[in-house]
C-alpha atoms as a printed R data frame, in Angstrom:
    type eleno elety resid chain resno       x        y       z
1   ATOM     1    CA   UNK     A     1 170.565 -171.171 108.526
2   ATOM     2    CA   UNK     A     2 169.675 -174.232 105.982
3   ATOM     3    CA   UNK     A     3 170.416 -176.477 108.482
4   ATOM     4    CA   UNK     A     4 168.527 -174.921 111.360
5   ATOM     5    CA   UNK     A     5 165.193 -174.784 108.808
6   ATOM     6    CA   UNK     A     6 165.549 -178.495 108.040
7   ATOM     7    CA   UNK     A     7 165.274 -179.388 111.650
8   ATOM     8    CA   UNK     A     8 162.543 -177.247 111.618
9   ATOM     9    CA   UNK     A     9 160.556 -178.824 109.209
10  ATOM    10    CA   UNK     A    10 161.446 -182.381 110.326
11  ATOM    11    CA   UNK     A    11 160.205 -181.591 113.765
12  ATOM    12    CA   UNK     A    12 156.585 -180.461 112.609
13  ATOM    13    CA   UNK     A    13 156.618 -183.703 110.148
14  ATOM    14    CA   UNK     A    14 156.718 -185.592 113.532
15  ATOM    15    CA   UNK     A    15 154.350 -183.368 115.407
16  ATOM    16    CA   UNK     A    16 151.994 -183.549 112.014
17  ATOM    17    CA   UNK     A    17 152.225 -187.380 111.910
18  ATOM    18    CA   UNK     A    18 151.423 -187.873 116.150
19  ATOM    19    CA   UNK     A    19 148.419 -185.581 115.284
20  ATOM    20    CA   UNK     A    20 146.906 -187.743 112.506
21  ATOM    21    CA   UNK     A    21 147.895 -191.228 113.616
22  ATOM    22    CA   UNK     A    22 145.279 -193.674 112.748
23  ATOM    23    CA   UNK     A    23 142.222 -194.295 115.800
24  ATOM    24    CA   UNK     A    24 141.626 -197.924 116.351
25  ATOM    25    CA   UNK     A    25 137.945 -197.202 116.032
26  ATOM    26    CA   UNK     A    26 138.006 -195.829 112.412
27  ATOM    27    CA   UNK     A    27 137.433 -197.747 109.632
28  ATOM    28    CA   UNK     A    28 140.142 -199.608 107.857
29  ATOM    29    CA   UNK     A    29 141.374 -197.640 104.736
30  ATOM    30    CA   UNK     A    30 140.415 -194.402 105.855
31  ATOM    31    CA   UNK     A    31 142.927 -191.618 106.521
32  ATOM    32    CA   UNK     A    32 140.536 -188.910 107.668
33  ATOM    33    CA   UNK     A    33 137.494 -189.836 110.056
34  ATOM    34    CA   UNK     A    34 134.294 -188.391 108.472
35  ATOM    35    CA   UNK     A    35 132.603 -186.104 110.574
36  ATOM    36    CA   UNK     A    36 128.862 -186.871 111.046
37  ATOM    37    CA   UNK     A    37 125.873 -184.510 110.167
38  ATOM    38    CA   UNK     A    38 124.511 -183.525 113.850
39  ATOM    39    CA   UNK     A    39 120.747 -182.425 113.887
40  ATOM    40    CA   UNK     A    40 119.680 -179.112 115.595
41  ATOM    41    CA   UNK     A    41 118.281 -180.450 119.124
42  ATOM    42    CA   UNK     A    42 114.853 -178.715 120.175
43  ATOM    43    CA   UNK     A    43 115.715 -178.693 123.707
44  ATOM    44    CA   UNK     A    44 118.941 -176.564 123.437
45  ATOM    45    CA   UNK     A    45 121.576 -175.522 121.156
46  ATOM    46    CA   UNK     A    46 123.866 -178.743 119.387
47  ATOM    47    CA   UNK     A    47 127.168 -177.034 120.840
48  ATOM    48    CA   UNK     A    48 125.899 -178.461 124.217
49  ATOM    49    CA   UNK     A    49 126.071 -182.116 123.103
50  ATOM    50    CA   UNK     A    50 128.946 -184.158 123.953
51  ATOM    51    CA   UNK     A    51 130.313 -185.048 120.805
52  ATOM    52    CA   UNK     A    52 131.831 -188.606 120.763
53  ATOM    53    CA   UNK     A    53 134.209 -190.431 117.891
54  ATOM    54    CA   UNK     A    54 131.938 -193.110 117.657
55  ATOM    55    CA   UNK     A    55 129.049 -192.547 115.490
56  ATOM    56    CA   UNK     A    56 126.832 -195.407 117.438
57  ATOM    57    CA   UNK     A    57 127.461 -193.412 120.599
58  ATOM    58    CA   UNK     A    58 126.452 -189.876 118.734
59  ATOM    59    CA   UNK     A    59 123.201 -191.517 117.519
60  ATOM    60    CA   UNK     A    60 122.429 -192.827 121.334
61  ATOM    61    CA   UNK     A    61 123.628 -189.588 122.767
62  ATOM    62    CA   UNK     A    62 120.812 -187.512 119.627
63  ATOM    63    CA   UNK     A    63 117.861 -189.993 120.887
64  ATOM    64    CA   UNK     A    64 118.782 -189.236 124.626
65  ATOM    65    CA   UNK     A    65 118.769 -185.241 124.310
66  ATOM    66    CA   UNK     A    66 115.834 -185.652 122.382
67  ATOM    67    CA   UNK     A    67 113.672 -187.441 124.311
68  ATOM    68    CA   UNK     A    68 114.494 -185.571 127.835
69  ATOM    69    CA   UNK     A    69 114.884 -182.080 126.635
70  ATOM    70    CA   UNK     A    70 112.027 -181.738 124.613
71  ATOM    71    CA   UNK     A    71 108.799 -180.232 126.832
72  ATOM    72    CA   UNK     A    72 106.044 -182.736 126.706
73  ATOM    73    CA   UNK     A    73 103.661 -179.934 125.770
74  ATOM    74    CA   UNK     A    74 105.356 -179.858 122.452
75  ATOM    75    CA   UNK     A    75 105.509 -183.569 121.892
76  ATOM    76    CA   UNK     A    76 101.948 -184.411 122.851
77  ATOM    77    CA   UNK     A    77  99.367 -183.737 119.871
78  ATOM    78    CA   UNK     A    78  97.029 -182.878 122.682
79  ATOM    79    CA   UNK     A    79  97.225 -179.408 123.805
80  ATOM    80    CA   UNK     A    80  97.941 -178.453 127.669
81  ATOM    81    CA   UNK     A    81  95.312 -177.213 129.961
82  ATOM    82    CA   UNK     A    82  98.183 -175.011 131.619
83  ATOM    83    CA   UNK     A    83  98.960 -173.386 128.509
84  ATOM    84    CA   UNK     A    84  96.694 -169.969 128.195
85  ATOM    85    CA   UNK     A    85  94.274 -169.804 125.599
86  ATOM    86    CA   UNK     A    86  93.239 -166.226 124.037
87  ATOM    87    CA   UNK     A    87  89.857 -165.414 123.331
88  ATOM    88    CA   UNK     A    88  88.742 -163.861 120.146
89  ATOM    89    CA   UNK     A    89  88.098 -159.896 121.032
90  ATOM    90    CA   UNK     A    90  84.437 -158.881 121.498
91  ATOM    91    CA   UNK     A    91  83.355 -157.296 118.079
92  ATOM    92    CA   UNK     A    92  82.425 -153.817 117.737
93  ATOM    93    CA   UNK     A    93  79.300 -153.873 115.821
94  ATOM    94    CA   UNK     A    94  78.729 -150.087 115.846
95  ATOM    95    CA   UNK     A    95  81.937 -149.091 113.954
96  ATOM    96    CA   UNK     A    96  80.525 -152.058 111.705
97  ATOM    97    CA   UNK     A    97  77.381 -150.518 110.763
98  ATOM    98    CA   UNK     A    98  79.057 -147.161 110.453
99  ATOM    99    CA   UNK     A    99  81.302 -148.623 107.330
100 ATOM   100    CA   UNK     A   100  77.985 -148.782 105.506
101 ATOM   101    CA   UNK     A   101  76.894 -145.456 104.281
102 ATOM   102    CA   UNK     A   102  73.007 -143.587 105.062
103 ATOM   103    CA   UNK     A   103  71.838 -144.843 101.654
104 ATOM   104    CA   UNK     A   104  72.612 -148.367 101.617
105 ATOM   105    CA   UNK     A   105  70.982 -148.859 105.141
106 ATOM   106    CA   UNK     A   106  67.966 -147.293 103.649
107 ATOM   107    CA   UNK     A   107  68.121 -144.232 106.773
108 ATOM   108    CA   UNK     A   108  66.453 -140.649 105.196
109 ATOM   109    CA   UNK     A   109  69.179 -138.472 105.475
110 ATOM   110    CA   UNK     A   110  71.884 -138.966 103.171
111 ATOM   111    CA   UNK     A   111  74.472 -136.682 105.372
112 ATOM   112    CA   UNK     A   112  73.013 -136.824 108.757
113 ATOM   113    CA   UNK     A   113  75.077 -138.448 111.416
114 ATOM   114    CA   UNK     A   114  72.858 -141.512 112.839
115 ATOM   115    CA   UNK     A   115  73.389 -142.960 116.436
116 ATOM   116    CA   UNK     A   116  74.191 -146.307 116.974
117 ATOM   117    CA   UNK     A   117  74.172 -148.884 119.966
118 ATOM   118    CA   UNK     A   118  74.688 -151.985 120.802
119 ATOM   119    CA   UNK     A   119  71.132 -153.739 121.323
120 ATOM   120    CA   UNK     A   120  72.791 -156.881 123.134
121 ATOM   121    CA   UNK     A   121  70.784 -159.446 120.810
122 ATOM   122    CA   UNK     A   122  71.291 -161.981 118.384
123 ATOM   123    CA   UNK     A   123  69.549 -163.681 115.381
124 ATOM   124    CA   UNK     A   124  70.024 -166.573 112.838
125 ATOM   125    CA   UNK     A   125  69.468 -165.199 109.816
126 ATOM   126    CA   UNK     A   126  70.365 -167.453 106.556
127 ATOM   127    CA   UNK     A   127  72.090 -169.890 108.773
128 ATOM   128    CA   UNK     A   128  74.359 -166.910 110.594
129 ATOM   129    CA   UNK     A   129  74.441 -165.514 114.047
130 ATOM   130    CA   UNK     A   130  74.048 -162.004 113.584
131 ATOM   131    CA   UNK     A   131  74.358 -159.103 115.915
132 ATOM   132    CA   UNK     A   132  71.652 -156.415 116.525
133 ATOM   133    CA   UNK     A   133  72.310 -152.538 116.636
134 ATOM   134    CA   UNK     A   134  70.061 -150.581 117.271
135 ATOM   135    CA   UNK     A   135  69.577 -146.880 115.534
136 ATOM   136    CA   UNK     A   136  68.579 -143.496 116.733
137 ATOM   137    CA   UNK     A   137  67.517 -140.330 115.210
138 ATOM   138    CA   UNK     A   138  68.793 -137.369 117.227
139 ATOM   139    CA   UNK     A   139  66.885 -134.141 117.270
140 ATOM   140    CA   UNK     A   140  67.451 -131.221 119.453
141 ATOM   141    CA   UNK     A   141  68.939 -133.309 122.062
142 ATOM   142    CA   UNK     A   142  66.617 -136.734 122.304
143 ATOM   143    CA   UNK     A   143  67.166 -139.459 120.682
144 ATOM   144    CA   UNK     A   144  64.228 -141.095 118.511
145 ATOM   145    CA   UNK     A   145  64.338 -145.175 118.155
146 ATOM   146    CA   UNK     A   146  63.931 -145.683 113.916
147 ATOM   147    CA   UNK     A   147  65.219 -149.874 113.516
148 ATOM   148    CA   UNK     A   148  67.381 -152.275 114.587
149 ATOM   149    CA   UNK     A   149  69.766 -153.817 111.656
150 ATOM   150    CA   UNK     A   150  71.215 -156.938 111.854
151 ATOM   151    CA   UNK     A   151  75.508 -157.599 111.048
152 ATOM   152    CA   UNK     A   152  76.716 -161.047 110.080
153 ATOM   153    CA   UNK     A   153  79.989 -161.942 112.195
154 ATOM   154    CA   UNK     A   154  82.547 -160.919 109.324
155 ATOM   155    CA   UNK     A   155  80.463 -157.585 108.687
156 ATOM   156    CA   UNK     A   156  79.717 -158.440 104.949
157 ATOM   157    CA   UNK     A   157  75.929 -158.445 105.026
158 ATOM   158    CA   UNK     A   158  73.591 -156.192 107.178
159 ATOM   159    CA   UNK     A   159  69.762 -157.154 107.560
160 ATOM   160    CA   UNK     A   160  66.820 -154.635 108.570
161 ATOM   161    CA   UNK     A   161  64.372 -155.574 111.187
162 ATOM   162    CA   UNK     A   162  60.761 -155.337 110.401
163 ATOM   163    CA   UNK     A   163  59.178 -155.520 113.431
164 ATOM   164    CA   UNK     A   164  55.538 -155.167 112.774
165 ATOM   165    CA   UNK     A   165  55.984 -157.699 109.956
166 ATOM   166    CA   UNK     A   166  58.389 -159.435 111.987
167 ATOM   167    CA   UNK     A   167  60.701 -160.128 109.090
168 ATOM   168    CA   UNK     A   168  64.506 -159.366 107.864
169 ATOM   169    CA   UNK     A   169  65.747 -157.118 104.521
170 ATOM   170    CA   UNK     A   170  68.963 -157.691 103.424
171 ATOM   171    CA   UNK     A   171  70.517 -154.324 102.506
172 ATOM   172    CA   UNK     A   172  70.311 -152.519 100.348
173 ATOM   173    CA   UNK     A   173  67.241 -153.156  99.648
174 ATOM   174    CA   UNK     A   174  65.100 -151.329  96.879
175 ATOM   175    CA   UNK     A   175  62.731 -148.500  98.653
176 ATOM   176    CA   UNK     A   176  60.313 -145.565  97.882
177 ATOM   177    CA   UNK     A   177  62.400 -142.051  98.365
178 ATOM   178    CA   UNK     A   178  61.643 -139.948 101.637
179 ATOM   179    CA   UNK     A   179  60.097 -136.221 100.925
180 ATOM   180    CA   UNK     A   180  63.008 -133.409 101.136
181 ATOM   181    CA   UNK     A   181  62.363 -130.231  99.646
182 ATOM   182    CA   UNK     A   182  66.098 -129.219 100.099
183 ATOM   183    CA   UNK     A   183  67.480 -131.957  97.697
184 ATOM   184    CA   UNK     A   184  64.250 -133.160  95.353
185 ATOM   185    CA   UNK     A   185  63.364 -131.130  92.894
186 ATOM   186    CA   UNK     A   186  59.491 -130.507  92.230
187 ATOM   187    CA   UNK     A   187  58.974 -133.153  89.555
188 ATOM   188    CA   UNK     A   188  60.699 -135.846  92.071
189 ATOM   189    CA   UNK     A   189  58.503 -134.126  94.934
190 ATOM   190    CA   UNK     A   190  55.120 -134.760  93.159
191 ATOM   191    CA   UNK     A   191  55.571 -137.347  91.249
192 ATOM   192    CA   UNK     A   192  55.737 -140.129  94.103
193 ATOM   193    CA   UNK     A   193  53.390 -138.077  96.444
194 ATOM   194    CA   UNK     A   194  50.923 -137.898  93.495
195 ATOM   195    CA   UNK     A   195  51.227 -141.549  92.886
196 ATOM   196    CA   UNK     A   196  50.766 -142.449  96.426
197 ATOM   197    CA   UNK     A   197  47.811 -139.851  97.483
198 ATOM   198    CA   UNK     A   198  45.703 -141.132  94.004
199 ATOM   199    CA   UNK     A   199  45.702 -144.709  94.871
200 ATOM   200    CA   UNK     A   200  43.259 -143.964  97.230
201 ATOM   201    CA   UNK     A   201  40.612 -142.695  94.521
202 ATOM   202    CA   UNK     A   202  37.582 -143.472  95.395
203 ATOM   203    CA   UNK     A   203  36.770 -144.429  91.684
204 ATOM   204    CA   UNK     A   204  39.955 -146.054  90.229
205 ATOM   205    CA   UNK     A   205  42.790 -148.379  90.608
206 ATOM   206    CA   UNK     A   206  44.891 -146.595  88.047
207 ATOM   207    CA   UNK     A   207  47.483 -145.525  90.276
208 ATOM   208    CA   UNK     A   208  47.706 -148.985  91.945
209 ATOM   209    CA   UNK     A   209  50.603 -151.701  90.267
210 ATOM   210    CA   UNK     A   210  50.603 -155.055  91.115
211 ATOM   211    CA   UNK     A   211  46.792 -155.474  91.473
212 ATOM   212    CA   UNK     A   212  45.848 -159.247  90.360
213 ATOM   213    CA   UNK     A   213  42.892 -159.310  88.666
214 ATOM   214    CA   UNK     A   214  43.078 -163.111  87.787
215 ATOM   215    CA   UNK     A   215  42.494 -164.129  91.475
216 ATOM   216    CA   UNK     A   216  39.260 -164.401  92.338
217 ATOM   217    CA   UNK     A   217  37.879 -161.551  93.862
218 ATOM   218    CA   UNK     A   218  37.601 -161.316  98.039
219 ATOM   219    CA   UNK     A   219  34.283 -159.734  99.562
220 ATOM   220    CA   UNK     A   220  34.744 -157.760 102.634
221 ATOM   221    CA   UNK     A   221  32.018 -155.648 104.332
222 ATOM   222    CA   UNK     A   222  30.007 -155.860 101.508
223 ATOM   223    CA   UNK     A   223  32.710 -154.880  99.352
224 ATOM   224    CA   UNK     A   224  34.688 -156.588  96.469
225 ATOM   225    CA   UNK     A   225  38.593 -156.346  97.218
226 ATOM   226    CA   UNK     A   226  41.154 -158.159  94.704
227 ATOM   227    CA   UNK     A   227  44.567 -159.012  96.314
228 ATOM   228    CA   UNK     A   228  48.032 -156.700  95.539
229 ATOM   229    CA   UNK     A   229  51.202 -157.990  93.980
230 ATOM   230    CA   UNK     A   230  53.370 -155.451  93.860
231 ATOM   231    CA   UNK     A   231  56.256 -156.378  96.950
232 ATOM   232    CA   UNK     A   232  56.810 -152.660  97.491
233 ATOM   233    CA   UNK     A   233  53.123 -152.776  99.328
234 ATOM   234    CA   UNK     A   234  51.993 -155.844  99.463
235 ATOM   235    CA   UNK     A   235  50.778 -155.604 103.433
236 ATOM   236    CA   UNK     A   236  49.773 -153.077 105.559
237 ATOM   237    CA   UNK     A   237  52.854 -152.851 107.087
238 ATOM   238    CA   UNK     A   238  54.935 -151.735 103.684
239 ATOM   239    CA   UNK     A   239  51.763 -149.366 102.999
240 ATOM   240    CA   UNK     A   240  52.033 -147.129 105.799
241 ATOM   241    CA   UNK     A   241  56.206 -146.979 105.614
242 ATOM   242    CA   UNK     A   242  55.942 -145.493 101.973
243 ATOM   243    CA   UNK     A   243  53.055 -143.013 102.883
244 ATOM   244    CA   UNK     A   244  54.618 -142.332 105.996
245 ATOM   245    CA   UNK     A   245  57.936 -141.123 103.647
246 ATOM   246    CA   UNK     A   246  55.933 -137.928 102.355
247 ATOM   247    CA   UNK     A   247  52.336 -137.550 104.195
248 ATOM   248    CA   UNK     A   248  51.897 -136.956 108.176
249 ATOM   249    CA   UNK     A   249  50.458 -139.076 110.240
250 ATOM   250    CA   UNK     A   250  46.529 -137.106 110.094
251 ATOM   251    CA   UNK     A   251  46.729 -137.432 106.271
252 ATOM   252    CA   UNK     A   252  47.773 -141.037 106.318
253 ATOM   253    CA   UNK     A   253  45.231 -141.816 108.439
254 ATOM   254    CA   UNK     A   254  42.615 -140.427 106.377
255 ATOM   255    CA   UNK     A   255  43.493 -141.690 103.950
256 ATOM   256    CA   UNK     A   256  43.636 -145.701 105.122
257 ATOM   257    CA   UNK     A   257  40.005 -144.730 106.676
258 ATOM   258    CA   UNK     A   258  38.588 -145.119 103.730
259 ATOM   259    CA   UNK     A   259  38.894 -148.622 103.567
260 ATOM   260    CA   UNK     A   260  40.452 -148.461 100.097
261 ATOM   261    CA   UNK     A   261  42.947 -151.085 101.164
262 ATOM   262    CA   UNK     A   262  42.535 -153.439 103.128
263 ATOM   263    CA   UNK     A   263  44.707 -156.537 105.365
264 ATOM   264    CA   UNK     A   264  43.332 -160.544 105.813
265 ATOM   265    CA   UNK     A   265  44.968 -163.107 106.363
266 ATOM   266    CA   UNK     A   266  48.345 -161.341 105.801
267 ATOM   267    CA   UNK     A   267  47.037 -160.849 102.154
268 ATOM   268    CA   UNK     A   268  46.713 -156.721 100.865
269 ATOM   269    CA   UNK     A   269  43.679 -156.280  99.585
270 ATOM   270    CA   UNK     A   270  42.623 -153.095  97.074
271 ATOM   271    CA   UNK     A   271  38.683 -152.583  96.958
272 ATOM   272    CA   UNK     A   272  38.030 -153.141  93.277
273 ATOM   273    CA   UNK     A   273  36.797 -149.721  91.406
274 ATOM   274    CA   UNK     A   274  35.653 -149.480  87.883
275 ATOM   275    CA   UNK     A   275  37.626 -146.983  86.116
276 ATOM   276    CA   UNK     A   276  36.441 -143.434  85.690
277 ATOM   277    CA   UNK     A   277  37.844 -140.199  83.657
278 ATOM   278    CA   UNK     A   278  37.948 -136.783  85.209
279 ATOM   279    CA   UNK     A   279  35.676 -134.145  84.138
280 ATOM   280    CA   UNK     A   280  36.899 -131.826  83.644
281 ATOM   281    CA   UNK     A   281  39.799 -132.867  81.584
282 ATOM   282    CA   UNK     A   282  43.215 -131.693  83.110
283 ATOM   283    CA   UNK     A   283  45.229 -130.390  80.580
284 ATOM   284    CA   UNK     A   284  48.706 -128.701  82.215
285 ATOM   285    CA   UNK     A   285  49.951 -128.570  85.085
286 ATOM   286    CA   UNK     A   286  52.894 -126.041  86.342
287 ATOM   287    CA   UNK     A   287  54.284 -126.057  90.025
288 ATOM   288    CA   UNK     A   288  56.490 -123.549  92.126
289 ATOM   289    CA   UNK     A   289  58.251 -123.761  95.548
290 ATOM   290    CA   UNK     A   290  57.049 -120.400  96.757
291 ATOM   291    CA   UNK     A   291  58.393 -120.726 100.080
292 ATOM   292    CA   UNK     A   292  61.298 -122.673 101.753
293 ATOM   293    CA   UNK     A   293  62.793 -122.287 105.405
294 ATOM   294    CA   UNK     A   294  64.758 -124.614 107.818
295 ATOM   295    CA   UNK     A   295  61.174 -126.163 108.636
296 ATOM   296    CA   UNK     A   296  58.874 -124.935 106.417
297 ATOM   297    CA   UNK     A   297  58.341 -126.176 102.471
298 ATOM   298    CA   UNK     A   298  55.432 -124.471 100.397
299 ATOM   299    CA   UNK     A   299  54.629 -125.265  97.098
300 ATOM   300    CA   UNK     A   300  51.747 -123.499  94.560
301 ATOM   301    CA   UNK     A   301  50.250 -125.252  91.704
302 ATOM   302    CA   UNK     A   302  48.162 -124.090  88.827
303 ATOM   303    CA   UNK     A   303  46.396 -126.485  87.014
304 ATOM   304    CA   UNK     A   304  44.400 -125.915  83.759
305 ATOM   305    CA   UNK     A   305  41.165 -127.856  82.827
306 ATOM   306    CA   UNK     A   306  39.159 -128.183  79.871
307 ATOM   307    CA   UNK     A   307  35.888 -128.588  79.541
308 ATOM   308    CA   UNK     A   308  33.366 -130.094  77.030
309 ATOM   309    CA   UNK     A   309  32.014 -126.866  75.752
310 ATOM   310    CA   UNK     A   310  35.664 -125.950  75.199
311 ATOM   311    CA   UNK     A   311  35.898 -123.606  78.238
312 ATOM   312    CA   UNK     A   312  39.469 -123.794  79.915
313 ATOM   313    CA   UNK     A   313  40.233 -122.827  83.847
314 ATOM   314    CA   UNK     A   314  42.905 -122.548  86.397
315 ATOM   315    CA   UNK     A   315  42.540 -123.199  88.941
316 ATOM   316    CA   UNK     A   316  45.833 -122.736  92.252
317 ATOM   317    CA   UNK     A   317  46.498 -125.102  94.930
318 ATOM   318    CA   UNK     A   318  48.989 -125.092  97.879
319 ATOM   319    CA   UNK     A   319  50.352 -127.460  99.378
320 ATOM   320    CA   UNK     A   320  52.566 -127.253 102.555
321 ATOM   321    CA   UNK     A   321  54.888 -129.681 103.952
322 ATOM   322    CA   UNK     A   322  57.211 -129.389 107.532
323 ATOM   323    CA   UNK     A   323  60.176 -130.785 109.182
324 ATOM   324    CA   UNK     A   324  59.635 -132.466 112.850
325 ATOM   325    CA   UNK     A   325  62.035 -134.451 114.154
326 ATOM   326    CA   UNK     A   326  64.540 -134.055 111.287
327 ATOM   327    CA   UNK     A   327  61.896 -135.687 108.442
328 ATOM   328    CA   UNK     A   328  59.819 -133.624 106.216
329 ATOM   329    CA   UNK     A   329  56.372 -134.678 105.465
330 ATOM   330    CA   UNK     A   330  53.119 -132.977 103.642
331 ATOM   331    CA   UNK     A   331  50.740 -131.568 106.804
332 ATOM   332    CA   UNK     A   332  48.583 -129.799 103.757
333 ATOM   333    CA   UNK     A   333  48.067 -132.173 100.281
334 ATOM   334    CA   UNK     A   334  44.748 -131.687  98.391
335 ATOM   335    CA   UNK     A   335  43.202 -134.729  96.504
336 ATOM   336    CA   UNK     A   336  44.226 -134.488  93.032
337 ATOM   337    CA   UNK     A   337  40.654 -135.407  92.116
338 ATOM   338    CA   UNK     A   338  38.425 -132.644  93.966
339 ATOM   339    CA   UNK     A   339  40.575 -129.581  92.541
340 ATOM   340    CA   UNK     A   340  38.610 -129.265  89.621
């Protein structure tokens, strides 16, 4: 048994030493040949390259697989009219508008559900090309046109269209609240419709800001007119929207038939009115909503004057506002300064 595991062993010495004989092309004092570091090739996988034992040979055989294998679409810094290009998707501009909510677009219904469409437009607007939607009001079945806004390409900014004063808002923009009985209460009600009905006294400016009495004053039709600051009306244009908010459209024409303001030259003009006091003096005032249906709003006042001698009366007024086309508006407002 010894001697059959010595012959054994001697055999695999020889088999071992056959193996690992030195190869005329390695380098002198080496007794292992040092296999070289192969980089991945881009055409196909490294196990496909014919690996030699000479590393001048591997290096040729590297440049050769490189420069046939890899496409010429790759290599090239130009890209290849053959290859397909993909088009950026058309944007959706009404689900854009729709992330904004009812009060920063400025609409009059908080919680009403606006329509939107596509109005197939464009418009540079502070050096971006924005995309118009139009918006509808829908009542009973029709729709009513109210604006087109405006959405910059990434959908951060929205713009309103002005078209009369053909100008653009960004949004949100600060505006006059729209008359709704359902959600203002009365001191909200009559405090902006009182302020907007008495700056058309025929005997004061008191209810008028932004009226620049440094200017010289403008005549027109005989009459002396100094120009309005205040951006919130400072046209026509801007007038009308905020008296359009509470009044109808008989009242608010009445009421800009008087000439008390007036447009020239793109310039708002007030007709200037020395100031004067009521007489009787008003000394209370006390309001009610008396009556309130899906389209009906009536509201009673009573006011109480004083007079000189000392007297006092009250005296009631009604006003009476209704909803058309989903917006409430006053169709009955008496002139704060003929109820006494």
């Amino acid at each position: 048994m010894k001697r059959f595991t010595a012959a054994l062993a001697a055999i695999l010495c020889l088999i071992a030493a056959g193996c690992s004989g030195d190869n005329d092309n390695s380098p002198s004092g080496n007794t292992e040949a040092e296999s070289p570091s192969l980089p991945p090739s881009i055409g196909e996988p490294v196990s496909s390259i014919e690996v030699t034992t000479s590393t001048d040979d591997i290096s040729e055989e590297i440049l050769s697989v490189t420069s046939e294998q890899v496409p010429e679409e790759i290599v090239s810094d130009e890209p290849s009219s053959d290859m397909p290009t993909q088009e950026s998707p058309t944007l959706d501009v009404t689900k854009q508008i729709s992330a904004f909510d009812n009060a920063f677009l400025g609409l009059p219904s908080a919680d009403k559900v606006y329509i939107f469409s596509d109005a197939v437009k464009t418009a540079e607007i502070d050096g971006l090309i924005c995309r118009a939607v139009s918006c509808y009001d829908e009542h009973e079945g029709t729709l009513y046109y109210m604006c087109d806004f405006y959405i910059s390409p990434d959908g951060s900014r929205v713009y309103r269209y002005y078209e009369q004063e053909e100008r653009f808002a960004i949004l949100p923009e600060e505006q006059l609240t729209r008359l709704d009985p359902t959600r203002q209460n009365l001191d909200e009600i009559f405090s902006a419709s009182a302020k907007l009905y008495s700056m058309f006294h025929p005997y004061s400016n008191g209810a008028v800001d932004g009226v620049d009495y440094e200017s010289d004053p403008t005549e027109i039709n005989g009459e002396t007119y100094v120009p309005i600051t205040n951006t919130a009306i400072d046209s026509k244009a801007k007038l009308l929207d905020a008296l359009d908010r509470y009044f109808s459209g008989e009242i608010v024409t009445a009421l800009m038939d008087t000439n008390k303001f007036i447009e020239q030259d793109g310039v708002l003009y007030v007709r200037d009115c020395s100031g004067a006091g009521y007489n009787p003096t008003l000394e209370s005032i006390e309001r009610e909503l008396t009556e309130l249906t899906e389209n009906t709003a009536v509201f009673t006042e009573y006011d109480t004057f004083q007079y000189e001698a000392g007297e006092t009366e009250v005296k009631e007024v009604v006003y009476r506002a209704e909803k058309h086309n989903g917006l409430w508006r006053f169709t009955d407002y008496t002139a704060p300064w003929t109820i006494h």
